[in-house]
CSV table of C-alpha atoms in Angstrom, one decimal:
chain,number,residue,atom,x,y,z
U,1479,UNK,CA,4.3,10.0,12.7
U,1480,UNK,CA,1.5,8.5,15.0
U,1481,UNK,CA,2.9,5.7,17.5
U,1482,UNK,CA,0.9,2.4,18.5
U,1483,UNK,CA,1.0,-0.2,20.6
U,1484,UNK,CA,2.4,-3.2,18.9
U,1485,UNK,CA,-0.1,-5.8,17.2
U,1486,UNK,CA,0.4,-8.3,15.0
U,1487,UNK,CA,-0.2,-7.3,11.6
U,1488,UNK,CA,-2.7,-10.0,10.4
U,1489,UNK,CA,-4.6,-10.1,13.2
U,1490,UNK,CA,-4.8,-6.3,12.6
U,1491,UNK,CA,-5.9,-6.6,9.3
U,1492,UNK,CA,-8.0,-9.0,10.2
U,1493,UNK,CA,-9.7,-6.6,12.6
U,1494,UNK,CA,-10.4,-4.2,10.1
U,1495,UNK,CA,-12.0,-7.0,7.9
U,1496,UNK,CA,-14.2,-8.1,10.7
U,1497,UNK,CA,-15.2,-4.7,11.2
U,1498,UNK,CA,-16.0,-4.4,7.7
U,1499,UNK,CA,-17.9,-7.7,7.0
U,1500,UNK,CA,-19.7,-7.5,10.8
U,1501,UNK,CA,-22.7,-4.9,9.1
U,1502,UNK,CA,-24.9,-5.8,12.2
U,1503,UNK,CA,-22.7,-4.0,14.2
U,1504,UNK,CA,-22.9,-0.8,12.2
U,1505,UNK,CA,-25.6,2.0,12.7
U,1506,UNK,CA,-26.5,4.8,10.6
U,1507,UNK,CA,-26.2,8.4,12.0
U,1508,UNK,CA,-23.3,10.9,13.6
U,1509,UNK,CA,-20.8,9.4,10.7
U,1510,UNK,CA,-18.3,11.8,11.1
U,1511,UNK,CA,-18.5,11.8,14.9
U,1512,UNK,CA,-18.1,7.9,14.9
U,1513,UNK,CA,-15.8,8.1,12.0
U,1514,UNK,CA,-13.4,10.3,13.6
U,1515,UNK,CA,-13.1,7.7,16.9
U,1516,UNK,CA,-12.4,4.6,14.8
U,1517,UNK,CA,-8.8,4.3,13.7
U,1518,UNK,CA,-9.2,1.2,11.7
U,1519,UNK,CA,-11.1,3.7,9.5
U,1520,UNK,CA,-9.8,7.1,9.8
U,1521,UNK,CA,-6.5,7.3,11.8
U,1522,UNK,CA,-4.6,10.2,10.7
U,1523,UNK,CA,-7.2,11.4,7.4
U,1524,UNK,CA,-7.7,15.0,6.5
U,1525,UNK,CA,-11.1,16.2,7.0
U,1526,UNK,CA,-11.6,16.4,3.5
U,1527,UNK,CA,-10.4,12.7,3.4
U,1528,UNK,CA,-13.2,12.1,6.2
U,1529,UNK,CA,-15.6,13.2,3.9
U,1530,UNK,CA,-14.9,11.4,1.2
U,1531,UNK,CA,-14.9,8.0,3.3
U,1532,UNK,CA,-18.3,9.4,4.7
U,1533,UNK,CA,-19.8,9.6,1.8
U,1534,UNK,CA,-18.5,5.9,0.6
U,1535,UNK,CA,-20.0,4.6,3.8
U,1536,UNK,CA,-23.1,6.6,3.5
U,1537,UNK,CA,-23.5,5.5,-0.6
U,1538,UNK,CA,-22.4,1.8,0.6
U,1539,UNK,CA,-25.3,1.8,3.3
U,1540,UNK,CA,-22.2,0.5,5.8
U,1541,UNK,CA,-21.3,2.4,9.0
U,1542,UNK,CA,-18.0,2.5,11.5
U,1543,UNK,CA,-18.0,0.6,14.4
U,1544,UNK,CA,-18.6,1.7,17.3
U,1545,UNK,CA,-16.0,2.4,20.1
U,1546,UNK,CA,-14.3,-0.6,21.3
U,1547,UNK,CA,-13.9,-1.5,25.1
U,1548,UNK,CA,-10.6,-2.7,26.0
U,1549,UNK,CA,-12.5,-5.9,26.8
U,1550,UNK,CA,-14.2,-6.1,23.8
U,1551,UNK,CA,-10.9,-5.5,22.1
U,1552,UNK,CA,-9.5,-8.7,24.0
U,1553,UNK,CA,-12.5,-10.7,22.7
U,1554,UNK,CA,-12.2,-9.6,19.1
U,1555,UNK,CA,-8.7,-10.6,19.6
U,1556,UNK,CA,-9.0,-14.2,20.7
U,1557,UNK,CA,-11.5,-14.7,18.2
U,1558,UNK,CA,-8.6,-13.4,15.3
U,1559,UNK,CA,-6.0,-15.7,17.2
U,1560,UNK,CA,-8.2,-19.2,16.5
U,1561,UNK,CA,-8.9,-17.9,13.3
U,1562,UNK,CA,-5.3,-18.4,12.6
U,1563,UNK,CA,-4.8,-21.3,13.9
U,1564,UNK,CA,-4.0,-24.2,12.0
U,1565,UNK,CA,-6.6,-26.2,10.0
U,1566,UNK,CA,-8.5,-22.6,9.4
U,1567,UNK,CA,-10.2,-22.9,5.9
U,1568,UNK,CA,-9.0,-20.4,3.3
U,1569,UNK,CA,-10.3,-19.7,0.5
U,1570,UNK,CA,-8.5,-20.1,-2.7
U,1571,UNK,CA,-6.6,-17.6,-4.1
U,1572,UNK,CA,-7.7,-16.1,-8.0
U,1573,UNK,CA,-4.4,-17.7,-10.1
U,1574,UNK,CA,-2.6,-15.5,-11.6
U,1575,UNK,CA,-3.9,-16.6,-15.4
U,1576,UNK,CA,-7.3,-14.6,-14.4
U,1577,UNK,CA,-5.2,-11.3,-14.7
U,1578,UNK,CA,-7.5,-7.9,-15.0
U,1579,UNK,CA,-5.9,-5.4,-17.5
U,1580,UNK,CA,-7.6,-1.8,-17.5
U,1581,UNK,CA,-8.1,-0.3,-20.8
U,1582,UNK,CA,-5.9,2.8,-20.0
U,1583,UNK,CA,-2.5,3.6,-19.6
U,1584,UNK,CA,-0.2,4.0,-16.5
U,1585,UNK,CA,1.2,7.3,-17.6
U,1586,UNK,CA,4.6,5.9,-17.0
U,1587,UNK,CA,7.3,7.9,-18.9
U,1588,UNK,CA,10.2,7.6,-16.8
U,1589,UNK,CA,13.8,6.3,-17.9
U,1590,UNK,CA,16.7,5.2,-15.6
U,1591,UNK,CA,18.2,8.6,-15.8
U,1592,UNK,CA,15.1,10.3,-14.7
U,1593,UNK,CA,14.8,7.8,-11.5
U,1594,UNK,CA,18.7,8.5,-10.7
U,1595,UNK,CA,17.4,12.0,-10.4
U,1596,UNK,CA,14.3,11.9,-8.9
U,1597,UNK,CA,15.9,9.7,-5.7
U,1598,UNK,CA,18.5,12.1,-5.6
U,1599,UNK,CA,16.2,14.7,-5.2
U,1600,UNK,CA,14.5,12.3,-2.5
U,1601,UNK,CA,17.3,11.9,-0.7
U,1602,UNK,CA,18.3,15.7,-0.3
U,1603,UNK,CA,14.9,16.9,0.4
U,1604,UNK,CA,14.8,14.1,2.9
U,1605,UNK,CA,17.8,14.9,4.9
U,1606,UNK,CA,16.9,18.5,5.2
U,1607,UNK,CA,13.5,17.9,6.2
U,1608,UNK,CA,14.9,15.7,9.3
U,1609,UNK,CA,17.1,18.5,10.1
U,1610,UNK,CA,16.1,19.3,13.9
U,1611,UNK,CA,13.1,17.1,13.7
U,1612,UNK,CA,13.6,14.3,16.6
U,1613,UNK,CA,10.5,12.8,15.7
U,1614,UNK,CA,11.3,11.2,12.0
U,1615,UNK,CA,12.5,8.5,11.5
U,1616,UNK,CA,15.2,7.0,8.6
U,1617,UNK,CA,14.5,8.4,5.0
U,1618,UNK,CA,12.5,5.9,3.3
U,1619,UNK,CA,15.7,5.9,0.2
U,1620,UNK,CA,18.9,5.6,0.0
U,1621,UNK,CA,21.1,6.7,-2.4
U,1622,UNK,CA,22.4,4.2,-5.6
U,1623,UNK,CA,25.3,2.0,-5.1
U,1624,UNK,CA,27.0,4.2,-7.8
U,1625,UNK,CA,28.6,1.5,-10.6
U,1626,UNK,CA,25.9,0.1,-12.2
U,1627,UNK,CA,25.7,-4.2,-11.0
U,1628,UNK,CA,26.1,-6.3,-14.6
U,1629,UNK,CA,24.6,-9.0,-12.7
U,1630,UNK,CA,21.2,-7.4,-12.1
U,1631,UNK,CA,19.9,-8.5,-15.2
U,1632,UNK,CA,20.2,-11.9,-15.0
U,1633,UNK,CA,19.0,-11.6,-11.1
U,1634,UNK,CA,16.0,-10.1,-12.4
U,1635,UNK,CA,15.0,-12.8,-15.0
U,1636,UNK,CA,16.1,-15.7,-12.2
U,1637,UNK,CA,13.5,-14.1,-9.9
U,1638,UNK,CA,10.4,-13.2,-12.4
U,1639,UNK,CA,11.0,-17.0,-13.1
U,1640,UNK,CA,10.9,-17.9,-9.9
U,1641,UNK,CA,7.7,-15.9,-8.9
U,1642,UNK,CA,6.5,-16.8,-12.3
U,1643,UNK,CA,5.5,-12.7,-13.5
U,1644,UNK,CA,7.1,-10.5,-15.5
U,1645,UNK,CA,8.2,-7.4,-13.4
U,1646,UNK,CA,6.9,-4.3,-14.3
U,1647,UNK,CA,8.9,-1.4,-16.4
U,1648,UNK,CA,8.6,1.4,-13.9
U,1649,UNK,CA,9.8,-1.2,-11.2
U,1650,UNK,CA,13.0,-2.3,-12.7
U,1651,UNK,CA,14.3,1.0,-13.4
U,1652,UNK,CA,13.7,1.8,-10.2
U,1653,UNK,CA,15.9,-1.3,-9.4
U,1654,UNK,CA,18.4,-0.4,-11.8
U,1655,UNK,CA,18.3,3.4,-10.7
U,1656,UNK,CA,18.4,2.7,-7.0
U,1657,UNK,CA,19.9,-1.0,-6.5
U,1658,UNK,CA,18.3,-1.5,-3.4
U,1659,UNK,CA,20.1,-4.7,-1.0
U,1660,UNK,CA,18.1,-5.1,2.1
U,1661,UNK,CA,16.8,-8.6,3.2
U,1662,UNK,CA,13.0,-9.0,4.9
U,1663,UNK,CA,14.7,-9.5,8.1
U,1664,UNK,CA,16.5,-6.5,8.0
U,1665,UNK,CA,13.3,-4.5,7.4
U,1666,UNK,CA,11.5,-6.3,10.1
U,1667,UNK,CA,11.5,-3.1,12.3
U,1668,UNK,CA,12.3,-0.1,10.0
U,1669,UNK,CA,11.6,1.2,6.4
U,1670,UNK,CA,13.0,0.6,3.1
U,1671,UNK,CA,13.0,-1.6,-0.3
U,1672,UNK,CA,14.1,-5.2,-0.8
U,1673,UNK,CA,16.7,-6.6,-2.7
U,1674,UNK,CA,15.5,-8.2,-6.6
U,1675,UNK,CA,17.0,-11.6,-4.8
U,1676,UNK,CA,14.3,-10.5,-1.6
U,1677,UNK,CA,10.9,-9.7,-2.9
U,1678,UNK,CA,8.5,-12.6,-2.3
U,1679,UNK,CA,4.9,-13.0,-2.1
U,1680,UNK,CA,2.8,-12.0,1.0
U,1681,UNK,CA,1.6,-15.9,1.1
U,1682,UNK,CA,5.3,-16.7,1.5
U,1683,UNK,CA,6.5,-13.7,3.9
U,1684,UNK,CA,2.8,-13.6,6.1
U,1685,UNK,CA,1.0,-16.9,5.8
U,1686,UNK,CA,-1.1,-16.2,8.7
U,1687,UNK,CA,-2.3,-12.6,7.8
U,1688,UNK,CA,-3.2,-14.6,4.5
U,1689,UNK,CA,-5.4,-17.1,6.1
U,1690,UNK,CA,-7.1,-14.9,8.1
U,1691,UNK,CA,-7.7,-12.8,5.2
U,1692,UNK,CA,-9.1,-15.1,3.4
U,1693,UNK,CA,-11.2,-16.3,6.1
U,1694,UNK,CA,-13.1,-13.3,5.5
U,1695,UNK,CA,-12.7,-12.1,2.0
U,1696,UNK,CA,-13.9,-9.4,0.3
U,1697,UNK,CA,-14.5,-8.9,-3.5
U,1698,UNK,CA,-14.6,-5.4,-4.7
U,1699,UNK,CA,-16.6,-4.7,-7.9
U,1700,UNK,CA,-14.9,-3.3,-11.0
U,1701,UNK,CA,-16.6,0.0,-10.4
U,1702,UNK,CA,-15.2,0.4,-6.8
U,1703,UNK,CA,-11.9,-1.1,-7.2
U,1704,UNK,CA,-10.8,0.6,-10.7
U,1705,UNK,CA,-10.7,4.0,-8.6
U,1706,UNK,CA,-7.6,5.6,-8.3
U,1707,UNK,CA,-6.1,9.1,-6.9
U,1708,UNK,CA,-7.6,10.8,-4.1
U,1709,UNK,CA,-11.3,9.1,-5.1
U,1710,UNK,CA,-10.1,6.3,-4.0
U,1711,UNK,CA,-12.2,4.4,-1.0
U,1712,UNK,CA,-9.3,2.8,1.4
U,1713,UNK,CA,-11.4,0.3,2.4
U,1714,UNK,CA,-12.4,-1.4,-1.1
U,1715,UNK,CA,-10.5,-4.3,-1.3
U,1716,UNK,CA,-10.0,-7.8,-3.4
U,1717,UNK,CA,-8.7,-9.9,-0.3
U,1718,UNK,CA,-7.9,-12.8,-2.7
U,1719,UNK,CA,-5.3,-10.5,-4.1
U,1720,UNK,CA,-3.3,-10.7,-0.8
U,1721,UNK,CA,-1.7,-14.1,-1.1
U,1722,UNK,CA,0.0,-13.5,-4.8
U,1723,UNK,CA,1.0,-10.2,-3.7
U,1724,UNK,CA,5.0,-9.5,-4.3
U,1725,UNK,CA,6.4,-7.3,-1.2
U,1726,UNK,CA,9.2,-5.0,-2.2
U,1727,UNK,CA,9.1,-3.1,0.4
U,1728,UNK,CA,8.4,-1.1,3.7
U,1729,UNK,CA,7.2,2.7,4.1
U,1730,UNK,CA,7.0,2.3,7.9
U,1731,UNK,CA,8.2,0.6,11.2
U,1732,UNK,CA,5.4,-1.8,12.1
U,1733,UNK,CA,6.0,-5.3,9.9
U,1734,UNK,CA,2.3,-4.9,8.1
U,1735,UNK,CA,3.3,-1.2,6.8
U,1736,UNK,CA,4.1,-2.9,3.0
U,1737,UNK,CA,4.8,-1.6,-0.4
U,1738,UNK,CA,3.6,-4.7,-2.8
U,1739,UNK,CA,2.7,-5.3,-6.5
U,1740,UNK,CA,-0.1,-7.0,-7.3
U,1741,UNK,CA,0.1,-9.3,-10.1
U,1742,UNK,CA,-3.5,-9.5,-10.7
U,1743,UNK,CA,-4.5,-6.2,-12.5
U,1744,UNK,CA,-2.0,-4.7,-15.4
U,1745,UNK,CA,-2.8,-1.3,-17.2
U,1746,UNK,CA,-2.6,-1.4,-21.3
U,1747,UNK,CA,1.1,-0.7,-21.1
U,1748,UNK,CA,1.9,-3.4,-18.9
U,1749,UNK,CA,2.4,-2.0,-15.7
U,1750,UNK,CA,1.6,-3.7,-12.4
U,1751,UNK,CA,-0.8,-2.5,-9.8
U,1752,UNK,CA,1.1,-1.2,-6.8
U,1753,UNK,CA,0.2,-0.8,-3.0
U,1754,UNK,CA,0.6,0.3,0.1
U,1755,UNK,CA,-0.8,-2.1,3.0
U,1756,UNK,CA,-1.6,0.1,6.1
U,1757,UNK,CA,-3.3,0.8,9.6
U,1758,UNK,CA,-6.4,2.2,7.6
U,1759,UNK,CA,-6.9,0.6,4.7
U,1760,UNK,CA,-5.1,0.2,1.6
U,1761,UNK,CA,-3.9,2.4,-1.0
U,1762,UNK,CA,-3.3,1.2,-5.0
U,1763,UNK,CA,-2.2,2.8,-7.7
U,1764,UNK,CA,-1.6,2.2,-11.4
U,1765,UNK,CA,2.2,2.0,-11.5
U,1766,UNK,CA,4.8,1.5,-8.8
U,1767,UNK,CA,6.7,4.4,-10.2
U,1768,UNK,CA,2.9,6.7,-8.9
U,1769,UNK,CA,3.5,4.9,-5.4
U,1770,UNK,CA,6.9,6.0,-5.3
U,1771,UNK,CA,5.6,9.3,-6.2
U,1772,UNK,CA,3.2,9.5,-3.5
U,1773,UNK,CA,5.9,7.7,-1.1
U,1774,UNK,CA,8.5,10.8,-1.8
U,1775,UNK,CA,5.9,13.4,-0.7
U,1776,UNK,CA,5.4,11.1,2.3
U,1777,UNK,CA,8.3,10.6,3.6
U,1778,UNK,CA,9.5,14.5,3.8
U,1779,UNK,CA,6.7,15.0,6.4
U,1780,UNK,CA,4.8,17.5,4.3
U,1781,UNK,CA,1.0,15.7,5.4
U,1782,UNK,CA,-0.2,13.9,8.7
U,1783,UNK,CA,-1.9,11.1,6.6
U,1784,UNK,CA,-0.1,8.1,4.3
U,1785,UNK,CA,-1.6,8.8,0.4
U,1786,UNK,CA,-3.4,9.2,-1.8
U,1787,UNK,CA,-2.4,13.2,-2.2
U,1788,UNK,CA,-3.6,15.0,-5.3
U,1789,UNK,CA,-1.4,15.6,-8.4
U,1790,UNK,CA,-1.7,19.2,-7.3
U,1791,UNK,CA,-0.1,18.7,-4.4
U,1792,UNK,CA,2.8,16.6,-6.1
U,1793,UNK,CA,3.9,19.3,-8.6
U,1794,UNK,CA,6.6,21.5,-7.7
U,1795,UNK,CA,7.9,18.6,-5.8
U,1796,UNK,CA,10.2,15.6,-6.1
U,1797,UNK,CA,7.8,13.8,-8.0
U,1798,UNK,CA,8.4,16.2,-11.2
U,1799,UNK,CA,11.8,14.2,-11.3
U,1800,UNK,CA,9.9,11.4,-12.3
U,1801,UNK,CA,7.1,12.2,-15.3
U,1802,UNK,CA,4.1,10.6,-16.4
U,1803,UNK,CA,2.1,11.2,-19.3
U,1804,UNK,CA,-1.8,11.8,-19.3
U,1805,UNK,CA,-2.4,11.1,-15.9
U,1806,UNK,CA,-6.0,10.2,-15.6
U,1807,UNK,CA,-6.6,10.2,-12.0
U,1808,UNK,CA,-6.7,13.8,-9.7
């Protein structure tokens, strides 16, 4: 896994954003050259995956920004600090009544049994894949708590009411299966997946990163967000989505590397959006269980870049434990 200095995760994001939204400061020609040295846009892809972001850019009319001086770095960096500061306008967040569903199903066809499985399967593949390897970190899972908790239930219901959604299918089995119990604090530095009695909203858990966001948002189109798989364009975001967002999780070290669910767009069978909140962009899927999917192939070091992978590269893997039906996107 690629190492990095230390920054702060909104201001991050934020960097990327301004990067995006600054279209002066992007010039057409040598896009894969220029694409290659900018790793708010392409740290860690596959060629094929450069390609494909290429070609977004190139259909988009938008181009990467050029190299960026240590002292322009600095500069871009103050400007991010005082847009975080206090008395910042924001701009307000979509409520969660104005709720997107896609006319298609999630292809979520898992039970509890079949999640029991599939983590176990995680969890063995993952310890022998760390076997002399100095340079992974902690298994993203760890194994159930065994005896199943009768209070889950209940803890469930106390915190959908308190974050005022209804959890999705594939992401309380997963709670039942796997009974995760870390805090946010505990995560701060490492990887893993929250407690029920832990998730919260990214408004809550990174109020500044939200500011900022929304500072300078973006609005995806129906056409370019409703993209999932590997044709998915990293970059295409709905920054008013951020605020609402539920963290669950981490899939990495650095505090921005999230897993969240976003409350905002359901498929036909009532699942919740899911994401993964990253260096380069951000990757969604339909369901939380098709993150976790993704995660497991991930986290056993098989590719040099976070998802999307194709459903090709998923069978014969982990992620057969856990089946979906009719799965729409490659």
């Amino acid at each position: 896994m690629l190492k990095f200095a230390w920054i702060a995760p909104s201001h991050f994001v934020a960097l990327c954003l301004l990067a995006l939204l600054n279209k002066q400061e992007f010039r057409r020609g040598a896009q894969k050259d220029r694409l290659e040295q900018s790793g708010c846009w392409n740290r860690g892809r596959t060629e094929s995956e450069s390609s494909r972001t290429s070609n977004a850019m190139e259909k988009y009319k938008l181009q990467p920004p050029a190299r960026v001086s240590m002292a322009g770095l600095a500069s871009l960096t103050i400007v991010l600090l005082l847009a975080g500061c206090p008395g910042t306008s924001a701009v307000p967040t979509e409520g969660r009544g104005r709720t997107t569903t896609i006319a298609r199903d999630s292809g979520y066809a898992a039970s509890v049994a079949q999640w029991r499985d599939f983590l176990s399967c995680w969890d063995r593949d993952a310890s022998k894949a760390r076997q002399g390897r100095d340079d992974m970190g902690p298994a993203l899972i760890a194994k159930g708590q065994g005896s199943p908790d009768v209070s889950l239930s209940a803890r469930i219901k106390a915190r959908e009411r308190a974050l005022g959604v209804e959890l999705p299918r594939s992401y309380v089995d997963f709670l039942t299966a796997a009974q995760p119990d870390a805090s946010w604090s505990e995560l701060s530095r490492k990887t893993g997946l929250l407690s029920i009695d832990a998730i919260d909203t990214v408004a809550r858990l990174d109020p500044e990163g939200v500011r900022i966001a929304h500072a300078h948002p973006l609005h995806a189109s129906d056409e370019t967000y409703f993209v999932y798989g590997v044709d998915q364009d990293s970059v295409v975001l709905r920054s008013s989505y951020f605020a609402d967002a539920i963290v669950v999780g981490k899939y990495g070290d650095s505090l921005y590397e999230q897993i969240v669910l976003f409350p905002q767009v359901r498929t036909s069978d009532g699942e919740m959006e899911a994401a993964l909140l990253g260096w380069s962009g951000v990757y969604r899927a339909p369901s939380f269980a098709e993150v976790m999917r993704q995660l497991s192939y991930h986290d056993l070091g098989r590719a040099d870049h976070v998802p999307p992978y194709a459903q090709t590269s998923l069978a014969g893997t982990c992620a057969d434990r856990l089946p979906q039906n009719n799965v729409w996107w490659k």
